[in-house]
XYZ file of C-alpha atoms in Angstrom:
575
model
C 60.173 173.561 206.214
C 59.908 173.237 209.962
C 62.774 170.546 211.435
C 60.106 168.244 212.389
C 59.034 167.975 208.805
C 62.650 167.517 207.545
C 62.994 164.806 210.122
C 59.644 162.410 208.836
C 60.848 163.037 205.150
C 64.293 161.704 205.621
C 62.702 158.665 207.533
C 60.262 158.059 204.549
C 63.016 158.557 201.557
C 64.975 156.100 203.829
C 62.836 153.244 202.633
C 63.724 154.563 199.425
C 64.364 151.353 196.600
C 66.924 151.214 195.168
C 68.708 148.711 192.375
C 68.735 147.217 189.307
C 69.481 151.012 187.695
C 66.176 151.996 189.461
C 65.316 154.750 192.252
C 61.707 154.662 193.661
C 60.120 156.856 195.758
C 56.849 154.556 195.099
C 53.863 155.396 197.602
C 55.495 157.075 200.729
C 53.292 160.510 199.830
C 55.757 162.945 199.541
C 54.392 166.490 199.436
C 56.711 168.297 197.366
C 55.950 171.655 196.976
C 58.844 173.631 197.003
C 62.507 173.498 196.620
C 62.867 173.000 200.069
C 60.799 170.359 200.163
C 62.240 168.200 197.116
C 65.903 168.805 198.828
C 66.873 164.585 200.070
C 64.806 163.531 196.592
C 67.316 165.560 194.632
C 70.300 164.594 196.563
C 69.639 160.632 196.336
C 68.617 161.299 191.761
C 72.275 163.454 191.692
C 73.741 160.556 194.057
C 72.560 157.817 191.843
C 75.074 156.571 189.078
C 73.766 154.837 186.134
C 70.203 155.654 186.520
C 67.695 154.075 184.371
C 64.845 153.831 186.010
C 62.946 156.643 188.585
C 59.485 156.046 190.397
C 57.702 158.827 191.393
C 54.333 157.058 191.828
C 51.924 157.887 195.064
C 53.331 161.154 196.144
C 52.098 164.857 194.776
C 55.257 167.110 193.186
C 54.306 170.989 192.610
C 55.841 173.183 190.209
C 59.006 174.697 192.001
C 59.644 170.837 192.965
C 59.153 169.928 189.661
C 61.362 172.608 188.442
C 64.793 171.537 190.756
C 64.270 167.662 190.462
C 64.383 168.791 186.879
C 67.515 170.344 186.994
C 69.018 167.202 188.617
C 67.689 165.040 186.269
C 69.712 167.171 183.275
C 72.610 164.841 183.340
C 70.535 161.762 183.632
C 71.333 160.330 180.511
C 70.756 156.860 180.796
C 67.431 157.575 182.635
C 65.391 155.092 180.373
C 62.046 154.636 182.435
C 59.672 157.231 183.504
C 57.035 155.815 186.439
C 55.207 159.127 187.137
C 51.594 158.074 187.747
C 49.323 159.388 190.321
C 51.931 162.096 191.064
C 49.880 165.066 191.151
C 47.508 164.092 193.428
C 45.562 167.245 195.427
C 47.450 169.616 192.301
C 45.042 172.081 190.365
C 44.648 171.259 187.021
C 46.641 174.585 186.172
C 49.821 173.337 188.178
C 50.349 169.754 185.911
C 51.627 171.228 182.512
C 54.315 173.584 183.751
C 55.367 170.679 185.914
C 55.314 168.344 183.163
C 57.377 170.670 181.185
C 59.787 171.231 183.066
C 60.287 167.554 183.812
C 59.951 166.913 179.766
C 62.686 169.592 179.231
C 64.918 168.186 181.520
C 64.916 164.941 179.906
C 65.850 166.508 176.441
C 68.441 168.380 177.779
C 69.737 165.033 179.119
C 69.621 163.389 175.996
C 67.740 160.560 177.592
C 66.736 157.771 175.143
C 62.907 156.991 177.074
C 61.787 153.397 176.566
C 58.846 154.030 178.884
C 56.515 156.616 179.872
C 53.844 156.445 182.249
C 51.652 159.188 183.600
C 48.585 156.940 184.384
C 46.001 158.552 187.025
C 47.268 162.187 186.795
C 43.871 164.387 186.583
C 45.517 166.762 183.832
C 42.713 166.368 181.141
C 43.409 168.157 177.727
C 45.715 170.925 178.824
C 48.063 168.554 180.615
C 48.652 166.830 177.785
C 50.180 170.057 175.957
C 52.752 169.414 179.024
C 54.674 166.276 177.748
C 53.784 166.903 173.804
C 57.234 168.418 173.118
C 58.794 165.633 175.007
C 57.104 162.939 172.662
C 57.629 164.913 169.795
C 62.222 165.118 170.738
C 64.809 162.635 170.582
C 64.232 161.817 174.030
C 60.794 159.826 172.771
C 62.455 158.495 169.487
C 62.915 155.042 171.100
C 59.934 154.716 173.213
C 58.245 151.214 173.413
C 56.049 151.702 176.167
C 53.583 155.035 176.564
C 50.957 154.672 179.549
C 48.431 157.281 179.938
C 45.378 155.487 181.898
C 42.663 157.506 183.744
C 44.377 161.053 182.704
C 40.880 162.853 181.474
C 42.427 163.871 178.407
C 39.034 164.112 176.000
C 39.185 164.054 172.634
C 41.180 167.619 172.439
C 44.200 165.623 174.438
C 43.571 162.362 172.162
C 44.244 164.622 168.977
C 46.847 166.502 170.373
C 48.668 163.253 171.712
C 47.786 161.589 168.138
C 49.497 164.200 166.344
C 52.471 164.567 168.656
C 53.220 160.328 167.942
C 53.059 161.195 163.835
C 55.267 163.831 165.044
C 57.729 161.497 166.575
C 57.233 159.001 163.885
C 58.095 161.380 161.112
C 60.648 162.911 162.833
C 62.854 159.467 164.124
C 62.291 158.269 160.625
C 64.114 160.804 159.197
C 66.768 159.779 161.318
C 66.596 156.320 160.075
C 64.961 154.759 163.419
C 61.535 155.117 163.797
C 59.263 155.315 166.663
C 58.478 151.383 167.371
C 56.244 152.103 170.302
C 54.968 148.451 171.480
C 52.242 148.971 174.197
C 49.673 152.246 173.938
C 47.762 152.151 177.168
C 44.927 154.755 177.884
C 41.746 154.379 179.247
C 39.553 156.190 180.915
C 39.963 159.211 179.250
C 36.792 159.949 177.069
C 37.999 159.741 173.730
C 34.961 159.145 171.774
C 35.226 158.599 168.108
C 36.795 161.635 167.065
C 39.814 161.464 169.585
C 39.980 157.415 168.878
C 39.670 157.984 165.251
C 42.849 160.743 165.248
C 44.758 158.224 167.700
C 44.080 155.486 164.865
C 44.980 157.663 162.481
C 48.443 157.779 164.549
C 48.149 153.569 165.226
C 48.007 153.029 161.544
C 51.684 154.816 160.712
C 53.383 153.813 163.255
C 52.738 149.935 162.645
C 54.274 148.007 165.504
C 52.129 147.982 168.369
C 51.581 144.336 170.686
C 48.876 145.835 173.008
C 46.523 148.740 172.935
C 44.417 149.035 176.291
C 41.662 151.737 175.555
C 38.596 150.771 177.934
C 35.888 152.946 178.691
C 36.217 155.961 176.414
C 32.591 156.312 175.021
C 33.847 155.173 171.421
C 31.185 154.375 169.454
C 31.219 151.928 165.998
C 32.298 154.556 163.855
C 35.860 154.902 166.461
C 35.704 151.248 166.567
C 36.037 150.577 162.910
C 38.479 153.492 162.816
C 40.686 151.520 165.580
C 40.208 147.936 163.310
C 41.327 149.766 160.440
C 44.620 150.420 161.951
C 45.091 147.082 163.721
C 45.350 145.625 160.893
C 48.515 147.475 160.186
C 49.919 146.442 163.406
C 50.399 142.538 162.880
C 52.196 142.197 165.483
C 49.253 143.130 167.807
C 49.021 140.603 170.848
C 46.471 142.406 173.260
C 43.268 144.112 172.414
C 41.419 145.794 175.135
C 38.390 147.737 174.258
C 35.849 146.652 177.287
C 33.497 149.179 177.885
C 32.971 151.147 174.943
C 30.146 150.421 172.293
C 30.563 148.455 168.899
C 27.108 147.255 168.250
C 27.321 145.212 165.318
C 28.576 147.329 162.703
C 31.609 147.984 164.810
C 31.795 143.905 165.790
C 32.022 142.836 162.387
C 34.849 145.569 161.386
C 37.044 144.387 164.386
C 36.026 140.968 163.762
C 37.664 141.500 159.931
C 40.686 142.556 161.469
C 41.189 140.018 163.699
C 41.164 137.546 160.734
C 44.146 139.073 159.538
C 45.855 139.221 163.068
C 48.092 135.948 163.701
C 49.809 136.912 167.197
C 46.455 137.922 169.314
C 46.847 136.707 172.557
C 44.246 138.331 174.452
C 40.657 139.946 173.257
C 38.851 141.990 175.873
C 35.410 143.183 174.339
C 33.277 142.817 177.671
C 30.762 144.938 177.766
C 31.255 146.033 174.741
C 27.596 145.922 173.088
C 28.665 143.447 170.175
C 25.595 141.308 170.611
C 24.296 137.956 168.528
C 25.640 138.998 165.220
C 28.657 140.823 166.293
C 29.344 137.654 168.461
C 29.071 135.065 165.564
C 30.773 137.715 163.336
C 34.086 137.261 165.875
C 33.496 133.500 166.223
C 33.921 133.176 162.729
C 37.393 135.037 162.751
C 38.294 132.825 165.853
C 37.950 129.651 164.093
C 39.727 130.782 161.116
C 42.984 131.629 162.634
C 43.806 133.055 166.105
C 45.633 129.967 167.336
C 47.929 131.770 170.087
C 44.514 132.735 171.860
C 44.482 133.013 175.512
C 41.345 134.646 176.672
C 38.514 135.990 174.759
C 35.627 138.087 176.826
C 32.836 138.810 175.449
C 30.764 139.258 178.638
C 27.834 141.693 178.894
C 27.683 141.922 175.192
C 23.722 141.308 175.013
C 24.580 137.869 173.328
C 21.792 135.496 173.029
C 21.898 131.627 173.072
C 22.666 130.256 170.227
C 25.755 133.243 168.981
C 27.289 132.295 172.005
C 27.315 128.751 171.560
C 28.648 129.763 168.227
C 31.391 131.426 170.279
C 32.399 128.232 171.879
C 32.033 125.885 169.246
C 34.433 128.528 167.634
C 37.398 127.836 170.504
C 37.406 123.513 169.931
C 41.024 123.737 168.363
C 42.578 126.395 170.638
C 45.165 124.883 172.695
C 46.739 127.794 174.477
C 42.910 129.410 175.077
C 42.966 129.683 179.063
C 39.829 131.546 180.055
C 36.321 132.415 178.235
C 34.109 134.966 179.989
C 30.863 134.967 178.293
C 28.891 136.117 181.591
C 26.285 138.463 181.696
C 24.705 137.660 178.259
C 21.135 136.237 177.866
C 21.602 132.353 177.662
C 19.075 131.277 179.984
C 19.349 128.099 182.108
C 19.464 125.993 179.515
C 21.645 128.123 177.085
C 23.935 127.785 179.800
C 24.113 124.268 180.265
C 24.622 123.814 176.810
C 27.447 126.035 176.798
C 29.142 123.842 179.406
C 28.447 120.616 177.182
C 30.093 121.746 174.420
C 33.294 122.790 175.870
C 33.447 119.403 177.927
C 32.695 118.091 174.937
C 36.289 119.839 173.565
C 37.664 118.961 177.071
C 37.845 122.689 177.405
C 35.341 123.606 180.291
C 37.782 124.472 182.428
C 38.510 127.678 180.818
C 34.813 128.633 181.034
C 34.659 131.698 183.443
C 31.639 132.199 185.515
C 27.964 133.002 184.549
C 26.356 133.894 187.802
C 25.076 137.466 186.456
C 23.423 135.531 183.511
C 20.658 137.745 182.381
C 18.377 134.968 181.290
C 17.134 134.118 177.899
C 15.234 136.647 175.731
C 12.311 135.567 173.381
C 11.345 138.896 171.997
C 14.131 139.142 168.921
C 11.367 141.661 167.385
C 12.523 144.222 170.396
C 15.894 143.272 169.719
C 15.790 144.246 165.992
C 13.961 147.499 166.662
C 16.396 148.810 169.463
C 19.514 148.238 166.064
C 17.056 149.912 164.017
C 16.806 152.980 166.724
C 20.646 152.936 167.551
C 21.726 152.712 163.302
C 19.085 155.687 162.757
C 20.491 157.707 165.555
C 24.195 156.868 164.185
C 23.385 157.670 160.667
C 22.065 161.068 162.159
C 25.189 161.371 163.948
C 27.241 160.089 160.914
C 25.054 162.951 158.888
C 25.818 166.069 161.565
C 29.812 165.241 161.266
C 29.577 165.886 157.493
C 27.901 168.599 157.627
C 30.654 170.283 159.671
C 33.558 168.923 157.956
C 31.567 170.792 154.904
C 31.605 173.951 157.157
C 27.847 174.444 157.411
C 26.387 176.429 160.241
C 26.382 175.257 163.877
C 22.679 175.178 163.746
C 22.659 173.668 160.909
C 24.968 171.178 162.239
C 22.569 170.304 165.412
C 19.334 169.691 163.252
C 18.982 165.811 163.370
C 17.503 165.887 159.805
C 17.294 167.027 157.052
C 13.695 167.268 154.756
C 14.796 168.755 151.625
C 12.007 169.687 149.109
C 12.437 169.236 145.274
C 11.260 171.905 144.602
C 13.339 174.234 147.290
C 16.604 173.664 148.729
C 15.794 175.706 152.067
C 15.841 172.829 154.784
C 12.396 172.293 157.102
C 12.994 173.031 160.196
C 12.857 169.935 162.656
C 9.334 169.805 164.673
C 9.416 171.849 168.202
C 10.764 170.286 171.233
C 8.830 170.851 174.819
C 10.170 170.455 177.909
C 7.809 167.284 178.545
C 9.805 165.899 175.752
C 13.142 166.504 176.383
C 12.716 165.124 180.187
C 11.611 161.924 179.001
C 14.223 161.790 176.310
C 16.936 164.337 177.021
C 19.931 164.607 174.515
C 22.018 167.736 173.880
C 20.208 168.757 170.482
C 16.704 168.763 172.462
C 18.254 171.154 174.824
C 19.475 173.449 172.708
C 16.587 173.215 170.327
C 14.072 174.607 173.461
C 15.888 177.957 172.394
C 17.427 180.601 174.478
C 14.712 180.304 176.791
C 15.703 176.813 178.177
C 16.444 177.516 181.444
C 13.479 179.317 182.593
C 11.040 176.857 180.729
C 12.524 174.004 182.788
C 11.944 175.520 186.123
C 8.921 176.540 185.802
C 8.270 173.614 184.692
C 9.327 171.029 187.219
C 7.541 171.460 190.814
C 10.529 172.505 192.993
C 7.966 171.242 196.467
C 8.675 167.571 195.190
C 12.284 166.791 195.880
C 12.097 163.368 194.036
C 11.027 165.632 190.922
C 13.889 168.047 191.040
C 16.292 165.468 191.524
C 15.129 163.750 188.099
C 14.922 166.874 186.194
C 18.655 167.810 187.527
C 19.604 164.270 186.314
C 17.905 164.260 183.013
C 19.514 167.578 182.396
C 23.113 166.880 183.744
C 23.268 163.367 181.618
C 23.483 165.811 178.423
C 26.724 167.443 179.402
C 29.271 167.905 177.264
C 32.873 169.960 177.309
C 31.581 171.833 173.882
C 30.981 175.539 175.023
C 27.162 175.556 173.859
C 25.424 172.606 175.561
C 28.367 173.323 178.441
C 26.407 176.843 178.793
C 23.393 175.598 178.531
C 23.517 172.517 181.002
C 24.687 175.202 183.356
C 22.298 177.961 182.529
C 19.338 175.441 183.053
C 20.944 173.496 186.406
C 21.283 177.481 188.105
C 17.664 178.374 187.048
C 15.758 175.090 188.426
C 18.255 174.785 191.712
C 18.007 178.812 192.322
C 14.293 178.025 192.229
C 14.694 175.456 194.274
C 16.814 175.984 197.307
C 15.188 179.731 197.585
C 12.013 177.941 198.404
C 10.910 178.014 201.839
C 9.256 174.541 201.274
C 12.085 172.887 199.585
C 13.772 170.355 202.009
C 17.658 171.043 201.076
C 18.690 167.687 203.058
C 16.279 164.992 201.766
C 17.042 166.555 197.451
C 20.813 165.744 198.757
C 20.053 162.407 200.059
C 17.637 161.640 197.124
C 20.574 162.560 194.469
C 23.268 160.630 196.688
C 20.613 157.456 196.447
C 19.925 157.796 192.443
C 24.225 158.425 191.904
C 24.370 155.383 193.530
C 26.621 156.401 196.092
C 24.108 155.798 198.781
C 21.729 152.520 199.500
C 18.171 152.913 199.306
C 15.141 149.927 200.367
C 13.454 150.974 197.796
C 14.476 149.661 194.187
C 15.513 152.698 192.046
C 17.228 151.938 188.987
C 20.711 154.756 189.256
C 21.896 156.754 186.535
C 24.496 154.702 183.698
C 26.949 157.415 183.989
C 27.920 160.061 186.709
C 29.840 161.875 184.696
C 27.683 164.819 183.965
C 26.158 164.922 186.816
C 29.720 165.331 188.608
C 30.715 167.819 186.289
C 27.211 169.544 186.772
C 27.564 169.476 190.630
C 31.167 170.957 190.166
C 29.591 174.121 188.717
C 26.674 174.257 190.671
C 28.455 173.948 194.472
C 30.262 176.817 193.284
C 26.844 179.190 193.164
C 25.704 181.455 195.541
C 22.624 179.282 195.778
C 24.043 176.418 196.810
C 23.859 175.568 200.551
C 27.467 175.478 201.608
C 25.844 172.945 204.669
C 25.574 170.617 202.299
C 29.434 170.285 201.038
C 30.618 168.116 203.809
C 27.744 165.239 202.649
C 28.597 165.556 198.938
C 32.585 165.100 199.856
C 32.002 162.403 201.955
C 30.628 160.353 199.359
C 32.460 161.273 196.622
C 35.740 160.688 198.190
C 34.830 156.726 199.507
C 35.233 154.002 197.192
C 33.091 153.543 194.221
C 33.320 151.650 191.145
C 31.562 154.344 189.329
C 33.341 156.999 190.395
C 36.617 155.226 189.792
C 35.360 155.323 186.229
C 35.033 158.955 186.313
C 37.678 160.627 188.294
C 38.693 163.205 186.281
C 35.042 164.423 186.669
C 35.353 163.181 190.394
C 38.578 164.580 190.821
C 37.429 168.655 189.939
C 34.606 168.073 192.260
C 36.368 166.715 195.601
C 39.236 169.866 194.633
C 36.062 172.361 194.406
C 34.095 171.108 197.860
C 37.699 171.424 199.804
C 38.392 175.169 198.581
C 34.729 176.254 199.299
């Protein structure tokens, strides 16, 4: 390390924090890379008596760093708190689990008693968590109260391995006549789904003393949801609830809303966004008014809520004293709905803790629409609901990806499902149409979609990219059909490279546009798509510099998606 280097990283550890049992090195962007490097860190942990506490937030530790603050941390043991988000920042995916493993080592060989742990906004998706699982599942985790793991990209491999690492710990410290208590489970952003929320509340439901699970935006659908209610229940000590973002529709409204009649302690509810809609609303209005009487805030906004369920919802509040703050915006009440809303909780002389409805959407008359959209959505889940049996039975993959079944009395061989074009999967694209064009996929596609329109290429690369998943045969396929329509594409002299980039920045969002075009829900597959496909010999390396640019400025979709964001922005810089 040259001296000039040594020099600025003694001035920044000097604003080192120190008290209180704690040592921060919070923010001030250490690059630790080697041992070198991680020399005045190591000096101030071995310096520090009676440590309890140690911030390594905002800085980026690589895996010979890792490995010596390790060492010092050894004979640590009254090291109690663990503050290691967003410390692996600019790190390839590859470097987080040795470093985490080292550091997890260190604090068994300590005999450290952890009461938290928090590796919130570390990009290490499901390998990283194989980094800290042996740490959870040793003494050193036995008393942990506090686990925070928001914003890691762990998918639902790193929700089932983390799920069975906690029954680990739970059957293990029970044995030893204390077990795990752990109070507050934070982790969203991390694209659980049902199957990794269902083997977390598999976890929730034996260990039993939880005050506040945060799990927003993780793509868990009713049949997670009810999985997650099922275990609240067991937890009666439950306080906070935060599930914004993910989708209950009704069937998952009224399983939460069952649970909550048996919760006493809630404090908080955070379903925004959440999809519960009329019935799901009046479902948890009902369990509101029964109980709940230590209720603070309640949001239910964006639900899809109509008029009169959500005056149900505030006619449900009129005896909760310690409610301070309602959010019921973004649901279709209309001008009216609205006003009456207002007059019933002045009525209570409660409308103070009415939150804004600015983004009202308006009242809806067509319920008929309404009804058939459930109908579409419980049709699709029963297929889903069908497929997941059908594994768990061990039937064939294909087998497994035919949406349904016609079986004839006379013949148990299935019918096939009727042919999917490429007309049809472009309007309505899911992974089971893709793979159901056959083998063939990729060249069907692009010679289907005329590469001269760039407005046309960009939809078909959208429509395509919004099926991606991590499972290896849509992954292949996504991929296999993005190469063969871009290859087409950008090898065509008439194909205008810089107006498809600008097109796809304007439908991402990421860029404003006069016209009105409605952007894609989700940029998660597309981000994942673009991280293969910058990485082809196709791809105009020109056009890296643009696509970094806006990926790396400030975006509330992105934020929502930086693991995906993350493995793009580390792609573009090593091109």
């Amino acid at each position: 390390m040259a001296s000039e280097d040594i020099t600025k990283l003694a001035e920044s550890l000097a604003k080192t924090k120190v008290g209180g049992g704690q040592l921060s090195f919070k923010g001030q962007s250490l690059k630790l890379n080697t041992a070198e490097d991680a020399e005045e860190v190591i000096k101030q942990i071995e310096e520090f008596d009676g440590l309890e506490a140690l911030r390594l937030e905002g800085n980026t530790v690589g895996v010979e760093a890792a490995k010596v603050i390790a060492k010092a941390l050894e004979k640590k043991s009254e090291l109690k708190r663990c503050h290691w988000s967003d410390m692996f920042t600019g790190r390839l995916r590859s470097e987080i689990p040795p470093a985490l493993i080292s550091l997890g080592d260190a604090l068994i060989t300590a005999g450290a008693q952890l009461v938290e742990l928090d590796l919130s906004d570390n990009a290490f998706g499901p390998d990283g968590v194989r980094g800290f699982e042996a740490l959870l599942k040793s003494p050193a985790c036995y008393t942990l109260q506090e686990l925070k793991l928001n914003n890691c990209g762990m998918g639902i491999g790193g929700g089932k391995i983390l799920a069975a690492a906690l029954k680990e710990c739970h059957r293990k410290s029970s044995a030893q006549g204390k077990p795990l208590a752990l109070k507050i489970f934070v982790a969203g952003r991390n694209r659980l789904e049902n199957d990794g929320a269902t083997a977390l509340a598999e976890a929730f439901g034996i260990i039993g003393t939880l005050e506040e699970v945060h799990m927003p935006q993780n793509g868990i659908n009713h049949p997670g949801i009810t999985a997650l209610a099922q275990a609240f229940a067991i937890n009666s000590l439950l306080k906070v609830i935060n599930l914004n973002d993910n989708t209950f529709t009704e069937k998952g409204a009224v399983a939460m809303a069952e649970t909550l009649k048996s919760l006493r302690q809630i404090e908080v509810i955070n379903f925004g966004d959440c999809l519960v809609r009329s019935k799901g609303a009046v479902a948890i209005a009902d369990a509101v008014k029964e109980g709940l009487h230590k209720l603070k805030e309640l949001n239910l906004s964006f639900c899809e809520i109509k008029r009169d369920a959500a005056l149900t919802v505030a006619e449900a509040i009129e005896d909760k004293a310690e409610l301070e703050k309602l959010d019921l915006n973004g649901n279709c009440l209309g001008e009216e709905g609205c006003e009456q809303l207002q007059e019933i909780l002045e009525g209570f002389n409660m409308a103070s803790v009415l939150g804004s409805l600015s983004d009202d959407e308006g009242e809806e008359e067509d319920d008929e629409e309404e009804e058939e959209e459930e109908e579409e959505e419980e049709e699709e889940e029963e297929e889903e609901e069908e497929q997941q049996q059908l594994k768990e039975r061990g039937q064939g993959e294909q087998d497994s990806l035919t949406p349904k079944k016609i079986i004839d009395s006379q013949d148990s061989t299935p019918v096939p499902s009727p042919p999917v074009d490429v007309a049809t999967f472009l309007a309505f694209p899911s992974p089971e149409k893709l793979l159901r064009l056959g083998p063939k996929c990729s060249v069907l596609i692009a010679q289907q979609t005329d590469t001269s329109d760039v407005e046309k290429v960009v939809t078909a690369l959208l429509r395509i990219s919004s099926v991606f998943k991590d499972e290896a045969p849509v992954k292949t396929a996504v991929h296999e059909t993005t190469d063969a329509l871009m290859r087409k594409a950008f090898t065509s002299a008439t194909f205008n490279s810089d107006a498809f980039v600008t097109r796809l920045l304007i439908h991402m969002g990421l860029l404003k546009s006069e016209e009105k075009i409605k952007t894609v829900p989700s940029l998660y597959g597309i981000l994942m798509t673009l991280n293969h496909m910058v990485q082809q010999d196709y791809f105009p390396k020109s056009l890296a510099p643009v696509l970094t640019a806006f990926v790396t400025k400030p975006n509330r979709a992105l934020d929502s998606c930086s693991f995906a964001r993350h493995m793009l922005l580390q792609t573009l810089h090593q091109l």
